[in-house]
PDB file of C-alpha atoms in Angstrom:
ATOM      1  CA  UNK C   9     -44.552 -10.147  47.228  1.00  0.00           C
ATOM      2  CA  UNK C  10     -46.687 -10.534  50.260  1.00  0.00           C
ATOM      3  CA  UNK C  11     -49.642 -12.580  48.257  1.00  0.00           C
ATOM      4  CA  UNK C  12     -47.197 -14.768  46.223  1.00  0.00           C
ATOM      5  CA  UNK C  13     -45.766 -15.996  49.505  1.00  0.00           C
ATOM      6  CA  UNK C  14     -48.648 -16.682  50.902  1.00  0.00           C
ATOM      7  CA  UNK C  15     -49.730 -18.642  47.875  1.00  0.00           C
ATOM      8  CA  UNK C  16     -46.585 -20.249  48.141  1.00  0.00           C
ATOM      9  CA  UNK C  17     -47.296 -21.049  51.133  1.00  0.00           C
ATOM     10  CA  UNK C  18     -50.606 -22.273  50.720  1.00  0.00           C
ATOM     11  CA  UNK C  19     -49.830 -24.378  47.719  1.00  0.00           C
ATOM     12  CA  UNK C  20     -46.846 -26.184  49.193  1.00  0.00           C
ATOM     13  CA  UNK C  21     -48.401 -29.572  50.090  1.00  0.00           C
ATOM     14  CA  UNK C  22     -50.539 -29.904  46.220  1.00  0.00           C
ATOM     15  CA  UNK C  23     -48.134 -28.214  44.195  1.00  0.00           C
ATOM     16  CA  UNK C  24     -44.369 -28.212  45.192  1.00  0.00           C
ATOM     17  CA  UNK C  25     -43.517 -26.719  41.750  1.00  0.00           C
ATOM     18  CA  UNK C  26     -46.045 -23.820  41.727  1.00  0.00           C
ATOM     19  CA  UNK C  27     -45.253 -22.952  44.756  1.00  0.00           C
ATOM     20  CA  UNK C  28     -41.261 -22.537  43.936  1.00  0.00           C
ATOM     21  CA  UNK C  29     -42.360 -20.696  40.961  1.00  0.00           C
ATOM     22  CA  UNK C  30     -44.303 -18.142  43.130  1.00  0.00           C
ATOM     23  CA  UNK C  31     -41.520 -18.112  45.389  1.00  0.00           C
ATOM     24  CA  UNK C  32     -39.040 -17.260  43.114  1.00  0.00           C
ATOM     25  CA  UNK C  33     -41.343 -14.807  41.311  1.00  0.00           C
ATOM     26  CA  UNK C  34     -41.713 -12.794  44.733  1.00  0.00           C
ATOM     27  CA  UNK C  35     -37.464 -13.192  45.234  1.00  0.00           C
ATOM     28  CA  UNK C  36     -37.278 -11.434  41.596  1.00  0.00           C
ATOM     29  CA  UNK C  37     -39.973  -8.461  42.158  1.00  0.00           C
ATOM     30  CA  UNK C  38     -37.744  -7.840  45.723  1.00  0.00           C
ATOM     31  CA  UNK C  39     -34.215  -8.037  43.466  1.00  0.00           C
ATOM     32  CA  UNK C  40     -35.310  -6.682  40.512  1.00  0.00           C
ATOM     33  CA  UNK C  41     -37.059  -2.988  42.339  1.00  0.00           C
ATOM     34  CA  UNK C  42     -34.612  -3.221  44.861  1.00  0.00           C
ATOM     35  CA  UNK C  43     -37.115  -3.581  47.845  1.00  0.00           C
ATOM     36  CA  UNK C  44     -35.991  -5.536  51.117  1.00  0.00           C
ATOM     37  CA  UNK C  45     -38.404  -8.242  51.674  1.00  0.00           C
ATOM     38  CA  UNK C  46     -39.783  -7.988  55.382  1.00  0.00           C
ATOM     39  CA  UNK C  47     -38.579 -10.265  58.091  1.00  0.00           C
ATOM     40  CA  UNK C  48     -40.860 -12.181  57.727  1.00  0.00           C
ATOM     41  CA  UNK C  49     -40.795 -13.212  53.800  1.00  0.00           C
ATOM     42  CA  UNK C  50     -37.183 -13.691  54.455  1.00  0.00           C
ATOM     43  CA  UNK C  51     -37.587 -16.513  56.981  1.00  0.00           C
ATOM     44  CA  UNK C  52     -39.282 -19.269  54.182  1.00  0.00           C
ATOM     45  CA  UNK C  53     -35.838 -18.792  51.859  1.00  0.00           C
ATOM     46  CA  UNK C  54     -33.058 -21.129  53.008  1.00  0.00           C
ATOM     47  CA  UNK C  55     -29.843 -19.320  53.675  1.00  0.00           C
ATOM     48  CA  UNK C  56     -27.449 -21.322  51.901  1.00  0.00           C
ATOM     49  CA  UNK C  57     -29.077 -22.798  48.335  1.00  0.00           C
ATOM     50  CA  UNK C  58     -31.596 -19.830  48.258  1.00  0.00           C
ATOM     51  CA  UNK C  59     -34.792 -22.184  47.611  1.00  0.00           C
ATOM     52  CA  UNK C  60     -38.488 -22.200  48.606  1.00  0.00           C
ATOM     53  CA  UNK C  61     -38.730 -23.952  52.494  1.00  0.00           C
ATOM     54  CA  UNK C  62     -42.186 -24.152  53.733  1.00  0.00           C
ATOM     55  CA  UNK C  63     -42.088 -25.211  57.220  1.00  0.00           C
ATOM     56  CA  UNK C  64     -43.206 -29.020  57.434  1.00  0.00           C
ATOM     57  CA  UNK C  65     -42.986 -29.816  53.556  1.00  0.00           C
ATOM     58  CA  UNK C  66     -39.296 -29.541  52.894  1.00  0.00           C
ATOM     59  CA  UNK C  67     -37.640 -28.562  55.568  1.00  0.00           C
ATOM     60  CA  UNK C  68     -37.502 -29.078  59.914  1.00  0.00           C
ATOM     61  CA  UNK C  69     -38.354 -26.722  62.373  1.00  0.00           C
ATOM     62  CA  UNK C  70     -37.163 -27.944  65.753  1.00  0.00           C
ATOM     63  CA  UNK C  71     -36.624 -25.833  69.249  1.00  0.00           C
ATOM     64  CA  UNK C  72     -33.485 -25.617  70.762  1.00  0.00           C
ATOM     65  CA  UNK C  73     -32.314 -27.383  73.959  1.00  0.00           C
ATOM     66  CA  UNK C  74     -29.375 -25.293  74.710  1.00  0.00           C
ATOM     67  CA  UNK C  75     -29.315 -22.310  77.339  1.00  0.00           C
ATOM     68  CA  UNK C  76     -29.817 -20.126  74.492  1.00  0.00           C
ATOM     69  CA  UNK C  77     -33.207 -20.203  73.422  1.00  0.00           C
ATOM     70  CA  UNK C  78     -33.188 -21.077  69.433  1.00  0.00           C
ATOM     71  CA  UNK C  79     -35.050 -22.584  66.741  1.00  0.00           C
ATOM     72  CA  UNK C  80     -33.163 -24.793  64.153  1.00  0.00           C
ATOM     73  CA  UNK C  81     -34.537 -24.704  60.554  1.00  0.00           C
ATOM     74  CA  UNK C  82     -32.752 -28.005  58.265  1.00  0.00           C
ATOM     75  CA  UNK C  83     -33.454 -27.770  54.901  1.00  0.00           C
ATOM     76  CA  UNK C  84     -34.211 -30.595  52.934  1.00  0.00           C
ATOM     77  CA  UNK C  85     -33.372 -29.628  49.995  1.00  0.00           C
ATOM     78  CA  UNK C  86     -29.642 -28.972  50.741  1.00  0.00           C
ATOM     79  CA  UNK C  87     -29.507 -30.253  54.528  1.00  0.00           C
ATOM     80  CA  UNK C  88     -28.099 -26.715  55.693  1.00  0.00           C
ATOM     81  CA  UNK C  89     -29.478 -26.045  59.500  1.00  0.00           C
ATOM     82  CA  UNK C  90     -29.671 -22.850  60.838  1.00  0.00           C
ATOM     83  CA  UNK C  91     -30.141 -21.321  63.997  1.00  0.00           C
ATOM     84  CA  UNK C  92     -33.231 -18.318  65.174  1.00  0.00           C
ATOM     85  CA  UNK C  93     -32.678 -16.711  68.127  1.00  0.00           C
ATOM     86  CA  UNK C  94     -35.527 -16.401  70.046  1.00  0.00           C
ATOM     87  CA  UNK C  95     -35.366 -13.040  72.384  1.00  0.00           C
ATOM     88  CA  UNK C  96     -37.124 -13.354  75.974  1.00  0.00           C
TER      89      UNK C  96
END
């Protein structure tokens, strides 16, 4: 899971449909063997329409000027934002 999100990753910018494919090939493996994806694999799926987000190619990553410290992720795809919390 780990290398076809990184290839994902990685191919974002060249090949927006490979890197969907790999995306949702890593998803599967997770769903499929019934193994949590880390925290950190988690964080590139958008919450709402399940897709591929790789930060700067489809989607917004923007810090949060509230007293709460946050990052808000948009999604371009769908336009869903969410909120991070960021712990101090």
């Amino acid at each position: 899971m780990q290398i076809l999100i990184k290839n994902a990753i990685s191919n974002a910018r060249t090949d927006p449909e490979l890197s969907q494919r790999q995306a949702l090939l890593a998803r599967r493996i997770s769903t499929r063997h019934k193994i949590r994806m880390p925290y950190e694999l988690r964080m590139v799926f958008c919450k709402k329409c399940k897709s591929f987000i790789a930060p700067g190619v489809n989607s917004r990553i923007r810090l949060g000027r509230a007293s709460v410290k946050s990052i808000r992720i948009s999604c371009y795809l769908c336009g869903h934002t969410y909120r991070k919390i960021i712990s101090q």
